[in-house]
């Protein structure tokens, strides 16, 4: 199979290589599709997948091809040019055509197709493969929406594969086109701009989460019964946010560690150090949020337990008072039962009953009832039933 034509002229400045210069033996190129890479005809792309495709020279757009095939052709014609291709959920045929043209490693292509990858930075020969997790805060549902972005960075190309609404790469492209001096530094500068946009996109999320935290604290001490669920949902989002930001810190430090080795432009080094500072600050804030949510959940559980104890105590006191009332009622019922029993017996109107014609029968009955009632009253009083 013929080798892929080299689009990079020998006079290309060293700053265009930077991180992209291989540090060892290049990874073997992936299997190409049928036909030479330089003359292959890719499957016509779905125009909804190709968001923007442009060829730049000296930091300025010189061509805006309509298809991937035109992009490949225009890049071959522009010595010292750079292609920036933006894709949104591309098809397998589109990625395979890109892999054949730019010698993308099959493992990286597979990751870009399947998505659901953790943030990482990998080098395949002279190509960098970067996975980023972008985030945006949705005001209406008060949720954090995460998107996934895959970036292929080569000596004369940059390919972005987006699997979510964030970040807004069109704004990144416009910003870079408005600063051709920065864009003229090559694909590395475009990668910096993308990293900066992703990290800057974390700031509104941090602000939104901070606002949610303040509201949750108010709801906790107000005793809102739904606050536990809100704390749990926000905690899950912070776990995802942590997974997006924490690996990015190591990725940027790895890039900075190669500044001297790969001869990265000094201005670009300053920009990347600034991005690293921002992402470190964001990662620390996210860690703080997660710790604070754990503490808030503990406080909420304590307050709920205290509220339940107070309710149980109130129920116990109410039951005790009810028992006291029942004892009083039962005591008086027992006292009144004695005269009622005697009166009922003597109210039966039988002719032959003991002491029925006894002259002292009536006073005796009254005395008997008084003695029984008094005895019961004294007994109940001693037991504090009355």
mmCIF file of C-alpha atoms in Angstrom:
data_model
loop_
_atom_site.group_PDB
_atom_site.id
_atom_site.type_symbol
_atom_site.label_atom_id
_atom_site.label_comp_id
_atom_site.label_asym_id
_atom_site.label_seq_id
_atom_site.Cartn_x
_atom_site.Cartn_y
_atom_site.Cartn_z
ATOM 1 C CA UNK A 1 0.000 0.000 0.000
ATOM 2 C CA UNK A 2 1.491 3.426 -0.880
ATOM 3 C CA UNK A 3 2.535 5.646 1.969
ATOM 4 C CA UNK A 4 0.357 8.584 2.932
ATOM 5 C CA UNK A 5 1.649 11.820 1.400
ATOM 6 C CA UNK A 6 3.514 14.040 3.838
ATOM 7 C CA UNK A 7 1.731 17.415 4.002
ATOM 8 C CA UNK A 8 4.334 18.983 6.284
ATOM 9 C CA UNK A 9 7.085 20.869 4.446
ATOM 10 C CA UNK A 10 10.613 20.633 5.704
ATOM 11 C CA UNK A 11 10.547 24.360 6.499
ATOM 12 C CA UNK A 12 7.764 23.976 9.082
ATOM 13 C CA UNK A 13 8.776 25.847 12.274
ATOM 14 C CA UNK A 14 9.669 23.792 15.305
ATOM 15 C CA UNK A 15 6.853 25.347 17.326
ATOM 16 C CA UNK A 16 4.360 23.505 15.156
ATOM 17 C CA UNK A 17 5.557 20.156 16.545
ATOM 18 C CA UNK A 18 5.570 20.814 20.307
ATOM 19 C CA UNK A 19 3.864 18.050 22.268
ATOM 20 C CA UNK A 20 3.205 16.220 19.030
ATOM 21 C CA UNK A 21 6.800 15.204 18.393
ATOM 22 C CA UNK A 22 6.985 11.453 19.126
ATOM 23 C CA UNK A 23 9.083 10.543 22.155
ATOM 24 C CA UNK A 24 9.883 7.059 20.918
ATOM 25 C CA UNK A 25 9.014 4.637 18.154
ATOM 26 C CA UNK A 26 5.765 5.530 16.539
ATOM 27 C CA UNK A 27 2.747 3.351 17.075
ATOM 28 C CA UNK A 28 1.937 1.249 14.064
ATOM 29 C CA UNK A 29 -0.580 2.875 11.764
ATOM 30 C CA UNK A 30 -4.062 1.414 11.804
ATOM 31 C CA UNK A 31 -5.320 -0.757 9.025
ATOM 32 C CA UNK A 32 -6.470 1.486 6.212
ATOM 33 C CA UNK A 33 -9.533 1.054 4.126
ATOM 34 C CA UNK A 34 -9.262 -0.170 0.555
ATOM 35 C CA UNK A 35 -7.257 2.070 -1.735
ATOM 36 C CA UNK A 36 -4.374 4.434 -1.034
ATOM 37 C CA UNK A 37 -4.924 6.900 1.732
ATOM 38 C CA UNK A 38 -4.014 9.781 -0.511
ATOM 39 C CA UNK A 39 -6.610 8.848 -3.111
ATOM 40 C CA UNK A 40 -9.224 7.082 -1.039
ATOM 41 C CA UNK A 41 -12.790 8.223 -1.427
ATOM 42 C CA UNK A 42 -14.511 8.248 1.948
ATOM 43 C CA UNK A 43 -18.153 7.508 2.390
ATOM 44 C CA UNK A 44 -20.098 10.752 1.935
ATOM 45 C CA UNK A 45 -20.598 12.136 5.400
ATOM 46 C CA UNK A 46 -23.849 13.024 7.094
ATOM 47 C CA UNK A 47 -23.768 16.817 7.021
ATOM 48 C CA UNK A 48 -25.450 16.909 10.425
ATOM 49 C CA UNK A 49 -22.363 15.203 11.847
ATOM 50 C CA UNK A 50 -19.791 17.537 10.293
ATOM 51 C CA UNK A 51 -20.446 20.751 12.189
ATOM 52 C CA UNK A 52 -17.541 22.688 10.687
ATOM 53 C CA UNK A 53 -14.501 21.832 8.633
ATOM 54 C CA UNK A 54 -11.816 24.337 7.704
ATOM 55 C CA UNK A 55 -8.238 24.557 6.518
ATOM 56 C CA UNK A 56 -5.972 27.220 8.032
ATOM 57 C CA UNK A 57 -2.658 28.654 6.998
ATOM 58 C CA UNK A 58 -0.671 31.034 9.201
ATOM 59 C CA UNK A 59 -3.625 31.230 11.567
ATOM 60 C CA UNK A 60 -6.162 32.287 8.919
ATOM 61 C CA UNK A 61 -8.946 30.281 7.314
ATOM 62 C CA UNK A 62 -8.148 29.665 3.687
ATOM 63 C CA UNK A 63 -10.800 27.065 2.860
ATOM 64 C CA UNK A 64 -14.160 25.861 4.190
ATOM 65 C CA UNK A 65 -14.700 22.491 2.495
ATOM 66 C CA UNK A 66 -18.215 21.086 2.412
ATOM 67 C CA UNK A 67 -17.192 17.449 2.819
ATOM 68 C CA UNK A 68 -14.430 15.472 4.454
ATOM 69 C CA UNK A 69 -13.083 14.480 1.050
ATOM 70 C CA UNK A 70 -12.762 18.157 0.080
ATOM 71 C CA UNK A 71 -11.038 18.846 3.408
ATOM 72 C CA UNK A 72 -8.466 16.147 2.713
ATOM 73 C CA UNK A 73 -7.841 17.518 -0.781
ATOM 74 C CA UNK A 74 -7.561 21.140 0.356
ATOM 75 C CA UNK A 75 -5.123 20.186 3.123
ATOM 76 C CA UNK A 76 -2.865 18.387 0.647
ATOM 77 C CA UNK A 77 -2.805 21.506 -1.512
ATOM 78 C CA UNK A 78 -1.970 23.857 1.390
ATOM 79 C CA UNK A 79 1.665 23.311 2.330
ATOM 80 C CA UNK A 80 2.083 24.171 5.981
ATOM 81 C CA UNK A 81 -1.682 24.268 6.498
ATOM 82 C CA UNK A 82 -3.773 22.840 9.283
ATOM 83 C CA UNK A 83 -7.197 21.187 9.160
ATOM 84 C CA UNK A 84 -9.697 21.682 11.977
ATOM 85 C CA UNK A 85 -12.626 19.299 11.685
ATOM 86 C CA UNK A 86 -15.527 19.443 14.130
ATOM 87 C CA UNK A 87 -17.864 16.443 14.354
ATOM 88 C CA UNK A 88 -20.969 15.780 16.421
ATOM 89 C CA UNK A 89 -21.713 12.084 17.017
ATOM 90 C CA UNK A 90 -20.176 10.989 13.720
ATOM 91 C CA UNK A 91 -20.918 7.744 11.972
ATOM 92 C CA UNK A 92 -18.506 4.843 11.902
ATOM 93 C CA UNK A 93 -17.754 5.409 8.213
ATOM 94 C CA UNK A 94 -16.811 9.044 8.856
ATOM 95 C CA UNK A 95 -14.360 8.169 11.605
ATOM 96 C CA UNK A 96 -12.868 5.360 9.545
ATOM 97 C CA UNK A 97 -12.293 7.748 6.640
ATOM 98 C CA UNK A 98 -10.534 10.137 9.032
ATOM 99 C CA UNK A 99 -8.494 7.279 10.463
ATOM 100 C CA UNK A 100 -7.363 6.254 6.989
ATOM 101 C CA UNK A 101 -6.414 9.813 6.052
ATOM 102 C CA UNK A 102 -4.631 10.838 9.263
ATOM 103 C CA UNK A 103 -3.345 7.448 10.499
ATOM 104 C CA UNK A 104 -5.458 7.511 13.662
ATOM 105 C CA UNK A 105 -4.887 4.591 15.970
ATOM 106 C CA UNK A 106 -7.773 2.042 15.931
ATOM 107 C CA UNK A 107 -8.004 2.019 19.744
ATOM 108 C CA UNK A 108 -8.527 5.781 19.811
ATOM 109 C CA UNK A 109 -11.090 5.538 17.014
ATOM 110 C CA UNK A 110 -12.933 2.821 18.920
ATOM 111 C CA UNK A 111 -13.021 5.017 22.037
ATOM 112 C CA UNK A 112 -14.361 7.951 20.037
ATOM 113 C CA UNK A 113 -17.118 5.798 18.580
ATOM 114 C CA UNK A 114 -18.241 4.178 21.810
ATOM 115 C CA UNK A 115 -17.861 7.267 24.034
ATOM 116 C CA UNK A 116 -18.459 6.878 27.802
ATOM 117 C CA UNK A 117 -14.735 7.253 28.446
ATOM 118 C CA UNK A 118 -12.988 8.742 31.436
ATOM 119 C CA UNK A 119 -10.886 11.884 30.844
ATOM 120 C CA UNK A 120 -7.453 10.863 29.640
ATOM 121 C CA UNK A 121 -4.474 11.837 27.508
ATOM 122 C CA UNK A 122 -2.767 9.263 25.311
ATOM 123 C CA UNK A 123 -0.082 9.471 22.663
ATOM 124 C CA UNK A 124 -0.092 7.328 19.555
ATOM 125 C CA UNK A 125 3.062 8.119 17.615
ATOM 126 C CA UNK A 126 2.818 11.754 16.524
ATOM 127 C CA UNK A 127 -0.879 12.002 17.428
ATOM 128 C CA UNK A 128 -2.379 12.969 20.769
ATOM 129 C CA UNK A 129 -5.763 11.584 21.784
ATOM 130 C CA UNK A 130 -7.553 13.579 24.480
ATOM 131 C CA UNK A 131 -10.839 12.757 26.187
ATOM 132 C CA UNK A 132 -12.565 15.569 28.083
ATOM 133 C CA UNK A 133 -15.760 15.760 30.129
ATOM 134 C CA UNK A 134 -17.470 19.109 29.697
ATOM 135 C CA UNK A 135 -20.232 20.298 32.021
ATOM 136 C CA UNK A 136 -22.953 22.915 32.014
ATOM 137 C CA UNK A 137 -25.475 23.982 34.635
ATOM 138 C CA UNK A 138 -29.160 23.815 33.695
ATOM 139 C CA UNK A 139 -31.047 26.503 35.606
ATOM 140 C CA UNK A 140 -34.608 25.204 35.152
ATOM 141 C CA UNK A 141 -34.155 21.668 36.583
ATOM 142 C CA UNK A 142 -31.155 22.777 38.704
ATOM 143 C CA UNK A 143 -29.038 19.954 37.303
ATOM 144 C CA UNK A 144 -25.530 19.502 35.916
ATOM 145 C CA UNK A 145 -25.423 18.198 32.354
ATOM 146 C CA UNK A 146 -22.225 16.425 31.284
ATOM 147 C CA UNK A 147 -20.956 16.052 27.742
ATOM 148 C CA UNK A 148 -18.045 14.085 26.315
ATOM 149 C CA UNK A 149 -15.462 15.430 23.904
ATOM 150 C CA UNK A 150 -12.753 13.488 22.046
ATOM 151 C CA UNK A 151 -9.892 15.386 20.415
ATOM 152 C CA UNK A 152 -7.323 14.043 17.945
ATOM 153 C CA UNK A 153 -4.312 16.347 17.623
ATOM 154 C CA UNK A 154 -1.729 15.738 14.916
ATOM 155 C CA UNK A 155 1.073 17.778 13.357
ATOM 156 C CA UNK A 156 -1.275 19.379 10.815
ATOM 157 C CA UNK A 157 -4.783 18.532 11.967
ATOM 158 C CA UNK A 158 -7.170 18.732 14.882
ATOM 159 C CA UNK A 159 -10.348 16.645 14.984
ATOM 160 C CA UNK A 160 -13.037 17.083 17.629
ATOM 161 C CA UNK A 161 -15.716 14.449 18.217
ATOM 162 C CA UNK A 162 -18.460 15.755 20.465
ATOM 163 C CA UNK A 163 -20.989 13.559 22.297
ATOM 164 C CA UNK A 164 -22.976 16.217 24.115
ATOM 165 C CA UNK A 165 -24.238 19.785 24.022
ATOM 166 C CA UNK A 166 -21.207 21.147 25.870
ATOM 167 C CA UNK A 167 -18.816 22.726 25.122
ATOM 168 C CA UNK A 168 -19.667 25.291 22.457
ATOM 169 C CA UNK A 169 -16.784 24.655 20.077
ATOM 170 C CA UNK A 170 -18.090 27.141 17.524
ATOM 171 C CA UNK A 171 -17.311 29.909 20.017
ATOM 172 C CA UNK A 172 -13.833 28.426 20.509
ATOM 173 C CA UNK A 173 -13.237 28.427 16.767
ATOM 174 C CA UNK A 174 -14.413 32.032 16.428
ATOM 175 C CA UNK A 175 -12.130 33.101 19.263
ATOM 176 C CA UNK A 176 -9.125 31.458 17.656
ATOM 177 C CA UNK A 177 -9.934 32.883 14.216
ATOM 178 C CA UNK A 178 -10.036 36.350 15.810
ATOM 179 C CA UNK A 179 -6.484 35.782 17.139
ATOM 180 C CA UNK A 180 -4.560 34.429 14.146
ATOM 181 C CA UNK A 181 -1.231 34.929 15.905
ATOM 182 C CA UNK A 182 -2.274 32.352 18.494
ATOM 183 C CA UNK A 183 -3.850 30.011 15.950
ATOM 184 C CA UNK A 184 -0.689 30.162 13.839
ATOM 185 C CA UNK A 185 1.035 28.183 16.597
ATOM 186 C CA UNK A 186 -0.717 25.134 15.181
ATOM 187 C CA UNK A 187 -3.014 22.386 16.451
ATOM 188 C CA UNK A 188 -1.523 22.716 19.932
ATOM 189 C CA UNK A 189 -2.974 26.215 20.209
ATOM 190 C CA UNK A 190 -6.404 24.942 19.161
ATOM 191 C CA UNK A 191 -6.137 22.193 21.776
ATOM 192 C CA UNK A 192 -5.282 24.831 24.392
ATOM 193 C CA UNK A 193 -8.381 26.825 23.390
ATOM 194 C CA UNK A 194 -10.571 23.735 23.732
ATOM 195 C CA UNK A 195 -9.101 22.915 27.151
ATOM 196 C CA UNK A 196 -9.630 26.506 28.221
ATOM 197 C CA UNK A 197 -13.258 26.441 27.053
ATOM 198 C CA UNK A 198 -13.963 23.206 28.906
ATOM 199 C CA UNK A 199 -12.393 24.506 32.113
ATOM 200 C CA UNK A 200 -14.117 27.899 31.817
ATOM 201 C CA UNK A 201 -17.392 26.034 31.389
ATOM 202 C CA UNK A 202 -16.931 24.617 34.883
ATOM 203 C CA UNK A 203 -17.222 28.085 36.485
ATOM 204 C CA UNK A 204 -21.019 28.493 35.962
ATOM 205 C CA UNK A 205 -21.472 24.935 37.215
ATOM 206 C CA UNK A 206 -19.530 25.729 40.384
ATOM 207 C CA UNK A 207 -21.630 28.881 40.899
ATOM 208 C CA UNK A 208 -24.867 26.973 40.345
ATOM 209 C CA UNK A 209 -23.846 24.204 42.731
ATOM 210 C CA UNK A 210 -22.850 26.782 45.357
ATOM 211 C CA UNK A 211 -26.312 28.321 45.072
ATOM 212 C CA UNK A 212 -27.891 24.876 45.438
ATOM 213 C CA UNK A 213 -25.756 24.249 48.523
ATOM 214 C CA UNK A 214 -26.970 27.483 50.127
ATOM 215 C CA UNK A 215 -30.589 26.557 49.397
ATOM 216 C CA UNK A 216 -30.087 23.053 50.770
ATOM 217 C CA UNK A 217 -28.645 24.397 54.029
ATOM 218 C CA UNK A 218 -31.719 26.596 54.455
ATOM 219 C CA UNK A 219 -34.044 23.677 53.732
ATOM 220 C CA UNK A 220 -32.187 21.411 56.160
ATOM 221 C CA UNK A 221 -32.651 23.733 59.124
ATOM 222 C CA UNK A 222 -36.196 24.506 58.017
ATOM 223 C CA UNK A 223 -37.008 20.813 58.209
ATOM 224 C CA UNK A 224 -38.025 20.319 54.562
ATOM 225 C CA UNK A 225 -38.876 16.606 54.135
ATOM 226 C CA UNK A 226 -37.661 16.585 50.481
ATOM 227 C CA UNK A 227 -34.184 17.908 51.242
ATOM 228 C CA UNK A 228 -32.637 14.445 51.746
ATOM 229 C CA UNK A 229 -33.445 13.479 48.184
ATOM 230 C CA UNK A 230 -32.031 16.752 46.872
ATOM 231 C CA UNK A 231 -28.807 16.230 48.836
ATOM 232 C CA UNK A 232 -28.462 12.715 47.420
ATOM 233 C CA UNK A 233 -29.037 13.849 43.821
ATOM 234 C CA UNK A 234 -26.543 16.703 44.141
ATOM 235 C CA UNK A 235 -24.013 14.328 45.713
ATOM 236 C CA UNK A 236 -24.274 12.036 42.681
ATOM 237 C CA UNK A 237 -23.678 15.006 40.376
ATOM 238 C CA UNK A 238 -20.621 15.990 42.399
ATOM 239 C CA UNK A 239 -19.245 12.478 41.987
ATOM 240 C CA UNK A 240 -19.578 12.875 38.210
ATOM 241 C CA UNK A 241 -18.103 16.366 38.383
ATOM 242 C CA UNK A 242 -15.181 15.032 40.386
ATOM 243 C CA UNK A 243 -14.577 12.337 37.764
ATOM 244 C CA UNK A 244 -14.495 15.049 35.097
ATOM 245 C CA UNK A 245 -12.122 17.467 36.823
ATOM 246 C CA UNK A 246 -9.699 15.365 38.842
ATOM 247 C CA UNK A 247 -8.065 13.505 35.865
ATOM 248 C CA UNK A 248 -7.804 16.804 33.984
ATOM 249 C CA UNK A 249 -5.358 18.096 36.590
ATOM 250 C CA UNK A 250 -2.969 15.226 35.891
ATOM 251 C CA UNK A 251 -3.426 15.591 32.139
ATOM 252 C CA UNK A 252 -2.418 19.252 32.151
ATOM 253 C CA UNK A 253 0.552 18.579 34.407
ATOM 254 C CA UNK A 254 1.649 15.863 31.974
ATOM 255 C CA UNK A 255 1.485 18.377 29.128
ATOM 256 C CA UNK A 256 3.448 20.934 31.139
ATOM 257 C CA UNK A 257 6.079 18.327 31.981
ATOM 258 C CA UNK A 258 6.804 17.987 28.254
ATOM 259 C CA UNK A 259 7.260 21.707 27.567
ATOM 260 C CA UNK A 260 11.061 21.591 27.503
ATOM 261 C CA UNK A 261 11.260 18.184 25.835
ATOM 262 C CA UNK A 262 8.982 19.093 22.925
ATOM 263 C CA UNK A 263 9.914 22.768 22.570
ATOM 264 C CA UNK A 264 6.454 24.192 23.246
ATOM 265 C CA UNK A 265 6.076 27.875 22.447
ATOM 266 C CA UNK A 266 6.589 30.056 25.553
ATOM 267 C CA UNK A 267 3.345 31.984 25.068
ATOM 268 C CA UNK A 268 1.427 28.751 24.785
ATOM 269 C CA UNK A 269 3.126 27.514 27.952
ATOM 270 C CA UNK A 270 1.752 30.539 29.831
ATOM 271 C CA UNK A 271 -1.759 29.881 28.564
ATOM 272 C CA UNK A 272 -1.634 26.232 29.546
ATOM 273 C CA UNK A 273 -0.296 27.013 33.018
ATOM 274 C CA UNK A 274 -3.229 29.374 33.471
ATOM 275 C CA UNK A 275 -5.664 26.626 32.455
ATOM 276 C CA UNK A 276 -3.955 24.233 34.872
ATOM 277 C CA UNK A 277 -4.362 26.741 37.713
ATOM 278 C CA UNK A 278 -8.059 27.122 36.928
ATOM 279 C CA UNK A 279 -8.753 23.412 36.762
ATOM 280 C CA UNK A 280 -6.846 22.825 40.008
ATOM 281 C CA UNK A 281 -8.976 25.469 41.715
ATOM 282 C CA UNK A 282 -12.145 23.936 40.284
ATOM 283 C CA UNK A 283 -11.134 20.437 41.368
ATOM 284 C CA UNK A 284 -10.512 21.682 44.902
ATOM 285 C CA UNK A 285 -13.926 23.374 44.956
ATOM 286 C CA UNK A 286 -15.612 20.179 43.787
ATOM 287 C CA UNK A 287 -13.831 18.172 46.480
ATOM 288 C CA UNK A 288 -15.014 20.747 49.005
ATOM 289 C CA UNK A 289 -18.594 20.502 47.732
ATOM 290 C CA UNK A 290 -18.607 16.744 48.082
ATOM 291 C CA UNK A 291 -17.230 16.930 51.630
ATOM 292 C CA UNK A 292 -19.736 19.645 52.542
ATOM 293 C CA UNK A 293 -22.626 17.584 51.167
ATOM 294 C CA UNK A 294 -21.519 14.637 53.279
ATOM 295 C CA UNK A 295 -21.506 16.859 56.359
ATOM 296 C CA UNK A 296 -24.879 18.392 55.455
ATOM 297 C CA UNK A 297 -26.346 14.913 55.022
ATOM 298 C CA UNK A 298 -25.042 13.982 58.484
ATOM 299 C CA UNK A 299 -26.511 17.153 59.999
ATOM 300 C CA UNK A 300 -29.823 16.503 58.261
ATOM 301 C CA UNK A 301 -29.908 12.934 59.578
ATOM 302 C CA UNK A 302 -29.212 14.268 63.089
ATOM 303 C CA UNK A 303 -31.962 16.871 62.821
ATOM 304 C CA UNK A 304 -34.419 14.301 61.478
ATOM 305 C CA UNK A 305 -33.512 11.960 64.339
ATOM 306 C CA UNK A 306 -34.005 14.752 66.856
ATOM 307 C CA UNK A 307 -37.355 15.622 65.309
ATOM 308 C CA UNK A 308 -38.436 11.986 65.439
ATOM 309 C CA UNK A 309 -37.327 11.744 69.074
ATOM 310 C CA UNK A 310 -39.309 14.861 69.900
ATOM 311 C CA UNK A 311 -42.355 13.419 68.171
ATOM 312 C CA UNK A 312 -41.961 10.132 70.019
ATOM 313 C CA UNK A 313 -41.569 11.980 73.295
ATOM 314 C CA UNK A 314 -44.696 14.006 72.576
ATOM 315 C CA UNK A 315 -46.589 10.809 71.757
ATOM 316 C CA UNK A 316 -45.348 9.201 74.962
ATOM 317 C CA UNK A 317 -46.417 12.213 77.015
ATOM 318 C CA UNK A 318 -49.811 12.206 75.323
ATOM 319 C CA UNK A 319 -50.146 8.481 76.048
ATOM 320 C CA UNK A 320 -49.171 9.039 79.673
ATOM 321 C CA UNK A 321 -51.753 11.778 80.076
ATOM 322 C CA UNK A 322 -54.339 9.576 78.438
ATOM 323 C CA UNK A 323 -53.495 6.734 80.813
ATOM 324 C CA UNK A 324 -53.932 9.107 83.769
ATOM 325 C CA UNK A 325 -57.354 10.119 82.549
ATOM 326 C CA UNK A 326 -58.330 6.502 81.982
ATOM 327 C CA UNK A 327 -57.249 5.643 85.559
ATOM 328 C CA UNK A 328 -59.358 8.467 86.940
ATOM 329 C CA UNK A 329 -62.391 7.403 84.965
ATOM 330 C CA UNK A 330 -61.900 3.773 85.944
ATOM 331 C CA UNK A 331 -61.510 4.709 89.613
ATOM 332 C CA UNK A 332 -64.723 6.727 89.715
ATOM 333 C CA UNK A 333 -66.522 4.017 87.792
ATOM 334 C CA UNK A 334 -65.435 1.465 90.431
ATOM 335 C CA UNK A 335 -66.523 3.757 93.274
ATOM 336 C CA UNK A 336 -69.925 4.316 91.746
ATOM 337 C CA UNK A 337 -70.292 0.621 90.995
ATOM 338 C CA UNK A 338 -70.685 -0.342 94.697
ATOM 339 C CA UNK A 339 -73.874 1.668 95.450
ATOM 340 C CA UNK A 340 -75.211 0.793 92.038
ATOM 341 C CA UNK A 341 -74.760 -2.930 92.816
ATOM 342 C CA UNK A 342 -76.539 -2.665 96.191
ATOM 343 C CA UNK A 343 -79.336 -0.556 94.807
ATOM 344 C CA UNK A 344 -79.779 -2.948 91.911
ATOM 345 C CA UNK A 345 -80.066 -5.952 94.208
ATOM 346 C CA UNK A 346 -82.664 -4.315 96.449
ATOM 347 C CA UNK A 347 -84.562 -3.058 93.476
ATOM 348 C CA UNK A 348 -85.424 -6.560 92.309
ATOM 349 C CA UNK A 349 -88.788 -6.525 94.249
ATOM 350 C CA UNK A 350 -88.731 -10.148 95.437
ATOM 351 C CA UNK A 351 -91.048 -11.007 98.379
ATOM 352 C CA UNK A 352 -88.551 -13.112 100.283
ATOM 353 C CA UNK A 353 -85.184 -11.379 100.531
ATOM 354 C CA UNK A 354 -82.866 -11.223 103.561
ATOM 355 C CA UNK A 355 -83.368 -8.128 105.736
ATOM 356 C CA UNK A 356 -86.133 -6.958 103.388
ATOM 357 C CA UNK A 357 -88.462 -6.306 106.349
ATOM 358 C CA UNK A 358 -85.649 -5.426 108.741
ATOM 359 C CA UNK A 359 -86.155 -2.035 110.357
ATOM 360 C CA UNK A 360 -82.442 -1.182 110.201
ATOM 361 C CA UNK A 361 -82.072 -2.518 106.618
ATOM 362 C CA UNK A 362 -82.164 0.850 104.858
ATOM 363 C CA UNK A 363 -79.616 2.631 107.125
ATOM 364 C CA UNK A 364 -77.407 -0.460 106.956
ATOM 365 C CA UNK A 365 -77.493 -0.441 103.157
ATOM 366 C CA UNK A 366 -76.635 3.246 102.999
ATOM 367 C CA UNK A 367 -73.792 2.773 105.479
ATOM 368 C CA UNK A 368 -72.497 -0.213 103.548
ATOM 369 C CA UNK A 369 -72.430 1.757 100.286
ATOM 370 C CA UNK A 370 -70.662 4.692 101.981
ATOM 371 C CA UNK A 371 -68.022 2.409 103.519
ATOM 372 C CA UNK A 372 -67.312 0.636 100.227
ATOM 373 C CA UNK A 373 -67.107 3.900 98.282
ATOM 374 C CA UNK A 374 -64.860 5.511 100.902
ATOM 375 C CA UNK A 375 -62.561 2.467 100.988
ATOM 376 C CA UNK A 376 -62.208 2.449 97.198
ATOM 377 C CA UNK A 377 -61.534 6.186 97.163
ATOM 378 C CA UNK A 378 -58.777 5.840 99.771
ATOM 379 C CA UNK A 379 -57.201 2.928 97.900
ATOM 380 C CA UNK A 380 -57.207 4.750 94.536
ATOM 381 C CA UNK A 381 -55.942 7.937 96.129
ATOM 382 C CA UNK A 382 -52.956 6.151 97.658
ATOM 383 C CA UNK A 383 -52.114 4.758 94.202
ATOM 384 C CA UNK A 384 -52.390 8.239 92.660
ATOM 385 C CA UNK A 385 -55.218 7.188 90.448
ATOM 386 C CA UNK A 386 -57.273 10.109 91.668
#
